[in-house]
XYZ file of C-alpha atoms in Angstrom:
716
model
C -249.284 26.238 166.851
C -249.846 25.676 163.097
C -253.222 24.999 161.559
C -253.780 22.439 159.454
C -252.626 22.763 155.735
C -250.345 26.099 156.366
C -247.208 25.724 154.586
C -244.783 26.106 157.332
C -240.389 26.979 157.113
C -238.626 25.293 159.987
C -235.044 26.866 158.296
C -232.389 24.703 156.809
C -231.983 22.642 153.612
C -232.178 19.208 152.158
C -228.485 18.367 151.517
C -226.982 15.328 149.271
C -223.643 13.555 149.146
C -222.444 10.412 147.746
C -219.163 8.279 149.023
C -217.732 7.651 145.517
C -214.071 8.687 146.066
C -213.204 8.770 142.343
C -215.974 10.941 141.623
C -215.472 14.557 142.059
C -219.274 15.354 142.924
C -218.723 13.395 146.023
C -216.162 15.647 147.305
C -218.822 18.310 149.071
C -222.562 18.164 149.668
C -224.997 19.310 147.202
C -228.276 21.768 148.446
C -231.179 20.137 146.493
C -234.218 21.738 148.410
C -235.892 23.617 151.226
C -237.305 21.990 154.309
C -241.001 23.841 153.632
C -243.569 21.387 155.055
C -247.610 21.392 154.766
C -248.992 20.649 158.413
C -251.193 17.923 158.323
C -251.913 16.678 162.156
C -250.591 18.602 165.278
C -251.448 18.388 168.983
C -252.276 21.580 171.319
C -251.742 19.611 174.777
C -248.359 18.428 173.440
C -247.670 21.663 171.325
C -246.335 19.108 168.268
C -246.772 19.697 164.505
C -246.554 16.963 161.864
C -246.058 17.459 158.118
C -245.339 16.722 154.570
C -244.226 17.899 151.473
C -242.430 16.458 148.182
C -239.712 17.914 146.034
C -237.965 17.237 142.527
C -234.429 16.983 141.891
C -232.697 15.371 138.871
C -229.393 14.054 139.999
C -226.304 13.432 137.664
C -226.141 9.877 135.947
C -222.425 9.869 136.382
C -223.699 8.563 140.381
C -226.373 6.280 141.352
C -226.110 5.826 145.193
C -226.964 8.964 147.279
C -227.591 9.952 150.707
C -229.610 12.877 151.521
C -230.208 14.609 154.902
C -231.096 17.577 157.067
C -230.107 18.149 160.517
C -230.241 20.380 163.049
C -230.830 20.875 166.983
C -232.429 20.020 169.347
C -233.890 17.293 170.959
C -236.413 18.371 173.823
C -234.986 17.362 177.087
C -234.442 13.855 177.132
C -234.010 11.133 180.222
C -231.002 9.334 178.084
C -229.065 11.224 175.397
C -226.697 8.884 174.156
C -225.323 11.152 171.500
C -225.827 14.637 170.891
C -228.789 16.849 171.661
C -228.292 17.428 168.048
C -230.426 15.390 165.350
C -230.433 14.417 161.591
C -232.484 12.544 159.137
C -230.630 10.369 156.494
C -232.306 8.531 153.407
C -230.073 6.277 151.099
C -231.061 5.830 147.785
C -230.088 3.923 144.706
C -230.865 5.241 141.113
C -229.625 2.504 139.305
C -232.284 -0.126 137.778
C -232.980 -3.088 139.878
C -231.699 -6.604 138.521
C -235.296 -8.291 139.501
C -237.575 -6.060 137.834
C -235.743 -3.567 135.837
C -236.886 -0.560 137.206
C -235.765 1.969 139.803
C -236.624 1.140 143.474
C -239.305 2.917 145.288
C -238.487 3.161 149.305
C -240.467 2.121 151.908
C -243.380 3.882 153.511
C -244.418 4.562 157.130
C -246.016 6.747 159.815
C -245.418 7.055 163.394
C -246.969 9.421 166.097
C -244.755 12.177 167.582
C -245.000 10.528 171.005
C -245.865 6.664 171.903
C -246.425 6.338 175.619
C -245.930 3.059 177.693
C -247.319 2.812 181.163
C -244.538 2.278 183.557
C -244.194 -1.410 184.610
C -246.186 -2.631 181.793
C -244.278 -4.568 179.329
C -245.853 -3.237 175.875
C -245.037 -2.997 172.342
C -245.253 -0.714 169.524
C -245.833 -1.905 165.918
C -244.201 0.107 163.076
C -246.699 0.099 160.237
C -244.483 -0.147 157.040
C -245.873 -0.458 153.043
C -243.166 -0.731 150.350
C -244.524 -0.259 146.628
C -242.196 -2.851 145.158
C -243.569 -5.799 147.640
C -240.214 -5.839 148.767
C -238.815 -7.201 152.682
C -238.868 -4.256 155.071
C -236.394 -4.434 157.945
C -236.331 -1.638 160.977
C -233.111 -1.118 162.723
C -231.971 1.186 165.426
C -229.825 3.836 163.160
C -226.366 4.423 163.684
C -224.947 7.768 164.770
C -223.630 8.936 161.546
C -227.115 8.448 159.974
C -229.159 9.877 163.472
C -226.698 11.560 165.693
C -228.186 9.036 168.354
C -226.910 5.623 169.100
C -228.944 2.580 169.550
C -228.912 2.641 173.226
C -230.861 6.035 173.354
C -234.076 3.635 174.878
C -232.345 1.365 177.227
C -235.487 -0.264 178.007
C -236.723 -1.456 174.651
C -235.969 -4.073 172.222
C -236.262 -3.586 168.523
C -237.883 -6.782 166.485
C -236.122 -6.011 163.539
C -237.949 -8.342 160.914
C -241.574 -7.405 162.459
C -240.756 -4.014 163.079
C -241.990 -4.054 166.647
C -240.615 -2.150 169.411
C -241.372 -3.591 172.646
C -240.546 -2.117 176.049
C -239.640 -4.619 178.842
C -241.818 -2.864 181.609
C -239.091 -1.669 183.858
C -240.088 0.722 186.348
C -238.883 4.259 185.277
C -238.368 6.145 188.947
C -240.027 9.635 187.907
C -241.179 8.067 184.321
C -238.755 9.319 181.142
C -238.545 10.721 177.566
C -236.697 9.114 175.026
C -235.433 9.413 171.637
C -236.202 6.501 169.055
C -233.963 6.702 165.742
C -234.430 4.236 163.284
C -233.701 3.241 159.662
C -236.128 1.175 157.729
C -234.462 -0.513 154.960
C -235.895 -2.789 151.983
C -234.790 -6.354 150.629
C -235.508 -8.549 147.690
C -239.083 -10.222 148.735
C -238.442 -13.576 150.689
C -235.283 -12.407 152.082
C -234.414 -14.001 155.640
C -230.539 -13.553 155.782
C -230.126 -9.976 156.067
C -226.560 -10.214 156.851
C -225.708 -11.134 153.286
C -228.254 -8.897 151.466
C -227.581 -5.399 150.488
C -230.366 -3.154 150.976
C -232.073 -1.071 148.123
C -232.501 1.643 149.875
C -233.040 3.030 153.783
C -235.128 5.763 154.978
C -235.304 7.219 158.610
C -238.138 7.166 161.049
C -237.823 9.237 164.448
C -240.226 9.659 167.240
C -240.392 10.222 171.252
C -240.966 7.746 173.766
C -242.339 8.658 177.393
C -242.831 6.291 179.601
C -245.579 6.968 182.439
C -243.939 6.127 185.925
C -245.013 3.335 187.707
C -248.526 2.744 186.556
C -250.781 1.816 189.549
C -253.570 0.302 187.653
C -254.327 -2.617 185.125
C -251.820 -2.839 182.027
C -254.687 -3.503 179.755
C -257.067 -0.481 180.817
C -255.844 1.319 177.826
C -258.809 2.799 175.318
C -260.533 0.435 173.034
C -261.767 1.301 169.191
C -265.187 0.181 168.480
C -266.265 -1.949 165.247
C -266.947 0.951 163.443
C -263.374 2.218 163.041
C -261.425 1.175 160.371
C -259.370 -1.852 161.189
C -255.557 -2.176 161.594
C -253.762 -3.103 158.412
C -256.893 -2.379 156.215
C -256.390 -1.622 152.591
C -258.663 -0.347 149.727
C -258.614 1.025 146.564
C -259.101 4.786 146.122
C -259.639 6.112 142.630
C -258.761 9.640 142.183
C -261.745 11.819 142.314
C -263.420 9.835 144.803
C -263.583 10.114 148.694
C -262.506 7.985 151.696
C -264.717 8.418 154.542
C -264.382 6.737 157.770
C -265.207 7.514 161.264
C -262.717 6.465 164.323
C -264.712 5.668 167.357
C -263.517 4.790 170.757
C -264.626 4.170 174.563
C -262.810 3.753 177.738
C -262.243 0.486 179.264
C -262.627 2.568 182.380
C -265.877 4.611 182.598
C -264.331 6.984 185.430
C -261.716 8.267 182.862
C -262.552 9.747 179.419
C -260.903 10.497 176.290
C -258.791 13.606 175.848
C -257.279 13.076 172.088
C -257.209 11.164 168.857
C -254.081 11.777 167.752
C -253.768 11.070 163.498
C -250.834 10.889 160.993
C -252.447 11.507 157.815
C -251.735 12.117 154.104
C -252.060 16.137 153.056
C -255.450 17.098 152.408
C -257.602 14.555 154.732
C -260.067 16.765 156.842
C -260.378 15.058 160.189
C -263.602 16.660 162.539
C -262.606 18.283 166.032
C -262.875 15.385 168.963
C -266.506 14.824 169.782
C -268.713 12.549 172.080
C -271.760 10.891 172.304
C -272.148 9.416 175.734
C -268.991 7.557 176.632
C -268.142 7.190 172.808
C -265.713 9.298 171.405
C -264.912 9.899 167.651
C -263.939 11.915 165.088
C -264.967 11.685 161.216
C -262.663 11.492 158.558
C -263.044 12.498 154.778
C -260.452 12.555 152.338
C -260.237 13.507 148.344
C -256.995 12.554 147.010
C -255.145 14.634 144.166
C -253.693 13.024 141.524
C -250.111 13.830 143.021
C -250.573 11.220 145.977
C -251.104 8.069 143.210
C -249.572 5.019 145.458
C -249.786 3.681 148.716
C -250.709 6.615 151.390
C -250.857 5.376 154.936
C -253.343 6.952 157.548
C -252.780 5.938 161.289
C -254.405 7.126 164.609
C -254.427 6.411 168.021
C -256.482 7.626 171.478
C -255.247 8.813 174.735
C -257.057 9.179 177.590
C -257.475 11.395 180.779
C -255.013 8.672 182.561
C -251.662 9.167 179.887
C -253.128 5.506 178.737
C -252.862 5.033 174.989
C -254.680 2.653 172.563
C -252.780 0.726 169.817
C -251.389 2.518 167.163
C -253.923 1.866 164.115
C -253.068 2.297 160.511
C -254.477 1.732 157.133
C -253.487 1.506 153.910
C -255.125 3.945 150.830
C -254.177 2.709 147.322
C -254.492 5.829 145.705
C -255.482 5.693 141.786
C -254.692 2.016 141.697
C -256.738 -0.887 141.236
C -255.573 -3.879 143.050
C -258.971 -5.501 144.140
C -259.232 -8.965 142.384
C -262.366 -10.095 140.918
C -263.887 -13.603 139.452
C -263.652 -14.492 136.423
C -266.333 -16.801 135.938
C -265.818 -18.229 132.188
C -262.701 -19.720 133.921
C -264.463 -21.548 136.522
C -263.711 -25.346 136.343
C -265.963 -27.926 136.110
C -269.063 -26.277 134.552
C -270.749 -29.355 135.289
C -269.422 -31.315 138.099
C -269.767 -35.528 138.905
C -271.127 -37.403 141.041
C -269.195 -39.888 142.518
C -269.278 -42.732 144.887
C -266.794 -43.235 147.558
C -264.228 -40.993 149.270
C -262.129 -38.573 147.636
C -261.737 -35.080 146.450
C -262.559 -33.185 143.118
C -260.762 -30.302 142.306
C -262.281 -27.007 141.518
C -260.509 -23.852 140.439
C -261.302 -19.968 139.583
C -258.883 -17.062 138.136
C -259.191 -13.785 139.396
C -258.392 -10.389 136.945
C -255.629 -9.624 139.569
C -252.963 -11.150 141.224
C -254.309 -12.327 144.507
C -252.691 -13.568 147.911
C -254.227 -15.686 150.816
C -256.458 -13.098 153.461
C -255.010 -13.044 157.137
C -258.224 -13.862 158.709
C -260.605 -17.066 157.560
C -263.024 -16.676 155.251
C -265.600 -19.350 153.109
C -265.703 -20.865 150.024
C -269.202 -22.449 150.320
C -271.296 -24.967 148.368
C -275.269 -24.206 148.670
C -278.401 -26.407 147.658
C -280.964 -24.423 145.884
C -283.145 -22.967 146.019
C -283.069 -22.861 149.952
C -279.943 -21.174 149.851
C -278.430 -23.770 152.708
C -274.882 -24.129 152.955
C -274.087 -27.925 152.404
C -270.249 -27.465 152.550
C -267.939 -24.690 153.593
C -264.153 -24.384 153.016
C -261.795 -22.232 154.765
C -259.458 -20.148 152.623
C -256.606 -20.401 155.335
C -257.062 -24.500 155.133
C -255.020 -26.963 153.346
C -257.799 -27.493 150.857
C -257.197 -24.016 149.421
C -254.425 -23.039 147.275
C -253.343 -20.374 144.912
C -251.616 -21.525 141.705
C -247.978 -20.597 140.642
C -249.271 -17.490 138.609
C -250.738 -15.897 141.635
C -254.354 -15.735 139.913
C -255.689 -18.746 140.158
C -257.694 -19.841 142.842
C -258.044 -24.001 143.705
C -260.320 -25.594 146.062
C -260.931 -29.254 147.038
C -264.554 -30.490 147.527
C -265.221 -33.933 148.910
C -267.400 -36.653 146.966
C -269.820 -37.217 149.250
C -270.894 -33.871 149.814
C -272.274 -33.977 145.748
C -274.008 -37.368 146.431
C -277.547 -36.061 146.388
C -279.603 -35.072 143.107
C -279.828 -31.228 142.635
C -279.250 -27.755 141.679
C -276.389 -25.921 143.563
C -274.128 -23.250 143.531
C -270.617 -22.086 144.580
C -270.763 -18.928 147.014
C -267.333 -17.225 147.679
C -267.443 -15.105 150.686
C -265.912 -11.263 150.622
C -262.345 -11.382 151.558
C -261.598 -15.334 150.389
C -258.494 -13.673 148.395
C -256.906 -10.642 148.964
C -254.943 -8.300 146.441
C -251.240 -7.903 146.470
C -250.951 -4.033 147.010
C -250.586 -4.281 150.808
C -247.923 -5.720 152.961
C -250.473 -6.912 156.302
C -253.256 -7.391 153.901
C -254.499 -6.689 150.852
C -257.844 -5.097 149.368
C -260.580 -8.187 149.668
C -262.341 -9.855 146.583
C -265.927 -9.030 146.489
C -266.424 -12.862 145.844
C -269.314 -14.447 144.516
C -272.447 -13.220 146.575
C -275.139 -14.327 144.060
C -276.188 -17.941 143.526
C -277.174 -17.253 139.942
C -273.366 -16.847 139.150
C -271.816 -20.537 139.537
C -274.751 -22.694 139.601
C -275.051 -26.258 137.973
C -277.199 -29.038 138.624
C -275.584 -32.322 140.145
C -277.357 -36.209 138.536
C -276.612 -37.088 142.032
C -275.548 -41.188 142.840
C -278.583 -40.496 145.896
C -282.049 -39.193 145.158
C -283.140 -36.135 146.824
C -282.642 -36.383 150.700
C -280.480 -38.412 150.388
C -276.665 -38.901 150.592
C -273.841 -41.551 150.847
C -273.323 -43.162 154.220
C -270.053 -43.041 156.101
C -267.489 -44.579 156.242
C -267.533 -46.278 153.134
C -269.717 -44.430 150.800
C -271.184 -46.735 148.467
C -274.786 -46.690 149.479
C -277.412 -43.963 150.214
C -278.904 -42.881 153.403
C -281.177 -40.477 154.536
C -279.984 -37.252 155.289
C -280.600 -36.394 159.061
C -281.564 -32.355 158.207
C -281.991 -31.979 162.219
C -278.622 -32.818 163.532
C -277.276 -29.350 161.779
C -280.337 -27.421 162.288
C -279.505 -24.177 164.406
C -282.514 -21.862 165.965
C -281.878 -18.666 164.138
C -281.335 -15.063 165.811
C -284.171 -13.602 167.567
C -285.029 -9.805 167.586
C -282.988 -8.765 170.820
C -284.817 -5.394 170.610
C -288.492 -7.426 170.960
C -288.417 -6.736 174.502
C -285.798 -4.159 175.844
C -286.787 -4.452 179.239
C -286.008 -8.375 179.524
C -282.530 -9.570 181.070
C -280.315 -11.139 178.958
C -279.945 -14.958 179.190
C -276.390 -16.661 179.390
C -276.545 -19.530 177.211
C -272.860 -19.894 178.168
C -273.809 -20.988 181.399
C -275.417 -24.113 180.652
C -273.182 -26.863 178.907
C -271.065 -24.115 177.266
C -273.932 -23.338 174.874
C -273.174 -26.334 173.067
C -269.778 -25.385 172.087
C -267.115 -27.791 171.779
C -264.625 -25.132 172.810
C -264.914 -21.421 173.305
C -268.858 -19.811 174.207
C -269.093 -16.250 174.039
C -272.582 -14.771 175.573
C -273.608 -11.736 173.953
C -276.903 -9.544 174.545
C -280.182 -11.946 173.047
C -277.890 -14.880 171.751
C -274.359 -16.069 171.932
C -272.086 -17.711 169.541
C -268.837 -20.456 169.528
C -265.554 -19.610 168.831
C -262.431 -21.755 167.970
C -258.183 -21.888 169.492
C -255.728 -21.258 167.195
C -255.310 -23.863 164.736
C -259.024 -25.207 164.732
C -261.587 -23.521 162.615
C -265.551 -23.991 163.059
C -267.550 -26.363 161.352
C -271.162 -26.380 159.583
C -273.158 -26.585 162.694
C -271.370 -23.500 164.209
C -270.693 -25.310 167.550
C -268.279 -27.894 166.749
C -264.301 -26.745 166.131
C -262.555 -29.005 163.660
C -258.324 -29.373 162.759
C -256.706 -28.826 159.463
C -256.893 -32.321 158.710
C -260.704 -32.535 159.571
C -263.288 -32.480 156.392
C -267.029 -32.982 156.328
C -267.101 -36.603 153.971
C -270.688 -36.677 154.926
C -273.129 -34.263 153.162
C -274.877 -32.237 155.567
C -278.087 -30.672 155.140
C -279.081 -28.302 157.475
C -282.840 -27.871 158.117
C -283.812 -24.462 158.273
C -286.525 -24.835 161.180
C -286.352 -21.457 163.489
C -286.899 -23.887 166.329
C -287.523 -27.832 166.577
C -286.992 -30.027 164.069
C -288.048 -33.625 163.056
C -286.656 -35.625 160.637
C -288.324 -37.693 158.302
C -287.160 -40.129 155.484
C -285.978 -38.005 152.653
C -287.288 -34.870 154.319
C -288.074 -32.832 157.579
C -290.958 -30.783 159.789
C -290.582 -27.804 161.615
C -292.573 -26.866 165.040
C -292.389 -24.276 166.913
C -292.332 -23.737 170.757
C -295.004 -22.836 173.092
C -295.478 -19.155 172.705
C -295.045 -19.209 168.830
C -296.845 -20.153 165.946
C -295.408 -21.629 162.527
C -295.475 -19.317 159.541
C -296.429 -20.195 156.093
C -293.312 -21.375 155.033
C -293.287 -24.142 157.187
C -290.084 -22.925 159.010
C -290.333 -19.744 160.471
C -291.624 -18.956 163.853
C -293.232 -15.830 165.217
C -294.289 -14.860 168.631
C -298.077 -14.759 169.898
C -299.365 -11.962 171.267
C -301.493 -13.374 174.365
C -302.639 -9.997 175.062
C -304.447 -9.818 171.921
C -307.021 -12.297 173.145
C -308.902 -11.308 176.223
C -306.289 -9.573 177.349
C -303.964 -12.377 178.050
C -306.539 -13.080 181.234
C -304.956 -10.092 183.228
C -307.204 -8.219 185.382
C -305.609 -5.014 184.475
C -302.187 -4.717 182.496
C -301.164 -7.223 179.891
C -297.141 -7.015 178.449
C -296.469 -9.416 175.846
C -292.408 -10.202 174.998
C -290.965 -12.612 173.160
C -292.498 -16.331 173.382
C -294.663 -15.338 176.715
C -296.531 -12.653 178.375
C -296.704 -11.153 182.028
C -299.360 -9.238 183.685
C -298.916 -6.040 185.494
C -300.713 -3.632 188.112
C -301.231 0.035 188.286
C -300.010 1.728 191.074
C -301.643 1.191 194.700
C -302.404 -2.498 193.574
C -300.410 -5.408 193.473
C -300.201 -8.817 192.153
C -302.227 -11.649 193.568
C -300.884 -14.799 193.903
C -301.994 -16.389 190.486
C -299.780 -13.653 188.579
C -302.589 -12.311 186.642
C -305.095 -10.657 188.936
C -304.153 -7.029 191.160
C -305.648 -6.843 194.412
C -305.623 -3.762 196.723
C -303.293 -4.859 199.704
C -304.368 -1.698 201.506
C -307.924 -3.435 202.585
C -307.945 -7.356 203.664
C -311.077 -9.628 205.004
C -310.412 -11.850 208.005
C -313.551 -14.820 207.768
C -313.968 -16.438 210.998
C -316.306 -19.292 211.968
C -319.105 -17.221 212.245
C -317.882 -13.501 211.835
C -316.324 -11.630 209.059
C -314.031 -8.533 209.632
C -312.332 -5.729 207.099
C -309.003 -4.255 207.930
C -308.466 -1.181 206.214
C -304.716 0.494 206.590
C -305.245 4.113 207.669
C -302.346 5.489 205.327
C -304.211 4.984 202.434
C -307.663 5.756 203.747
C -306.597 9.098 205.431
C -308.965 10.983 204.353
C -311.797 9.576 206.253
C -312.542 9.376 210.083
C -313.455 6.380 212.133
C -317.369 7.663 212.485
C -317.919 7.969 208.772
C -317.016 4.399 208.048
C -319.956 1.525 208.706
C -321.371 -1.172 206.831
C -324.614 -1.720 205.145
C -326.389 -0.693 208.029
C -325.384 2.799 209.705
C -325.551 1.129 213.332
C -322.215 -0.977 212.300
C -319.538 1.192 212.716
C -315.685 1.022 212.442
C -313.088 1.211 215.129
C -309.969 1.922 215.210
C -306.183 1.307 216.060
C -302.634 2.936 215.307
C -302.694 1.586 212.127
C -305.858 0.526 210.695
C -309.847 1.232 210.885
C -311.616 -2.167 211.828
C -315.176 -3.238 210.749
C -316.628 -6.260 211.943
C -319.943 -8.241 211.781
C -321.841 -11.793 212.314
C -322.559 -13.669 209.304
C -326.023 -12.579 209.692
C -326.211 -8.998 211.044
C -325.371 -5.069 209.463
C -326.930 -6.042 206.395
C -324.760 -9.237 205.538
C -326.587 -10.974 202.289
C -325.912 -14.849 201.531
C -325.733 -16.405 198.075
C -325.444 -19.880 197.683
C -323.951 -22.766 194.966
C -323.244 -26.174 194.768
C -320.164 -26.021 196.447
C -320.278 -22.945 198.695
C -321.926 -20.243 201.001
C -320.972 -16.871 200.477
C -321.528 -14.239 202.759
C -321.052 -10.327 201.598
C -321.623 -6.881 203.122
C -319.624 -3.748 201.811
C -318.090 -0.337 203.603
C -319.818 2.484 203.121
C -318.613 6.251 204.507
C -321.139 8.742 205.889
C -321.569 12.215 204.859
C -319.586 14.629 207.157
C -321.355 17.571 208.706
C -319.180 20.585 209.510
C -321.683 23.814 210.678
C -325.045 21.730 209.992
C -323.535 21.521 206.370
C -323.790 18.312 204.840
C -320.053 17.999 202.875
C -318.489 15.093 201.231
C -314.420 15.234 200.361
C -314.535 11.301 199.290
C -316.583 8.305 199.232
C -316.119 4.711 199.143
C -317.983 1.803 198.058
C -315.769 -1.223 199.133
C -317.330 -4.798 198.747
C -316.264 -7.620 200.450
C -316.970 -11.333 201.103
C -316.366 -14.354 202.914
C -316.775 -18.034 201.445
C -317.639 -21.296 203.190
C -317.119 -24.997 201.998
C -320.715 -26.576 202.422
C -318.808 -29.701 203.281
C -317.923 -28.019 206.617
């Protein structure tokens, strides 16, 4: 096993050849470089090594199209050979300037694991990550025999989607498992190509790896390891200037806690430092640090996966690092239109636009452009970057969006905010570097001389007259501190009326959130899903109330639920600490929790029926019509004998049975005292203990003074 960063000589050479029968150079192959490479990744359990290197060779100008290859022997023992045991990798290059940009083509970039595992009987897919420096369309196909010494039936249980570069295992049972060789060729075509049969690729590069089918998997097919939210997302794209560091943590947990993570495999660029596998409880992780060199400028892929003790694998995740490049688009504020918006009666939209300093495209996931009211910062309208009301201009640098007239009907100061990722740069195939957007309300602010006064907006559906804005209609409770009381149990808000969500409700510790199915987006109230054709023509101004909201003409007021008090801002509610006043009325312990409190008892006492007073259940009193009797649990008072226990008068001794000491008296004997109130007669006495005399010596190991009483109504 080789160490990371070590230069390895496998033997053999890179050969170059051409097919032009009229060029004498093409009569034989040329040796153009050795096959030394630097180790970047390896696996001790599986005994494989991955590496990379580069070399420079100047080809003759007399020939533009070349094949560069390297061949050897042999594949490990395979379940299905479909060709020879030897292997070959071959790339096709074209050194003629491209007709579309006048530059020499740059080939696609990819990375794969050494081994891809599929659980037997489970239909699963493996997406091959692809980037192209020229922004070309890349197609993935099985390599021909002349390219790889393999035929396209080498994996009879799989199918390749050439356009999406996804290899799918059909889930067929493989009796004793199996190992299969996958040989692919990745070709780049002009951007937008859909008919590959009539198009000629600019170049082709090889990609080869092993597929291992774990025979007859007995568990659930979705029990594979899962990455945490701290792990880089698949398809993530980031600029990385020379001299700066890329840092990340790969965190993964098992779906079944009876398993463990045995390996996090990586395919990394040269020089990347990755710590060994560690764990903290059920979380397993490896830390990543990389300082790229000036020789690594361009698109660099970093990929990883996790394997558990049952042999199941996570998804293969890849991120693209744009070394020495700057593709992050930033807003050019001077280009914003309009600078002074006009408030109008009626329906319809106003057109807005702003330019960016880089080429842009739409993101893969929702992100929003927001119209906010100042100084509160409340969102009165938002539009999803994925909706039809947001477009990108033909110059690929201008963002256009539409805002309905009614949402600008109220007089006031406003600002446009642009979320991070509303647009992305064009440096990556699967996404792009996200714009930081506009987060400051000071950047794009403006005053609207509204057709309606403050607190009023245009009435639907004709939008010709003004009406009071019901701020409380969109008022939602803010998140509470779920750490305020770690001992409390989560309330499943989704269990009651679906949490108020129109479609999907997701309960999480301390709160919940609503979701929308594909094709719908979340509305301003964060509860209702709307379709692409839905807009928010009515002015909406969510109140900032933490809890309860009361709408008033032109305004609103906030209040708090029981157990909370309103703060000086008139909107926020904070918990009242009931235990701070008279211990909350508790006889012993008081515990404050969010919105309420509860009483507790020390060891040996239990909570009484009023949930505030602690009582000793090992001592009880039975009140008769003319007598009262005390019962003491022997196990609790085991340090006394029956002869020691008495009432106030020493002649009133205790008796016993197998479980209790018993001491009884009539209401007018044994020193019983009587107290009177307007409504009750109260008779009381107390249990005492005599000293223990041993060999004429008075001793006392324990003492007791236990008052008890019986209360009788004067009406009886």
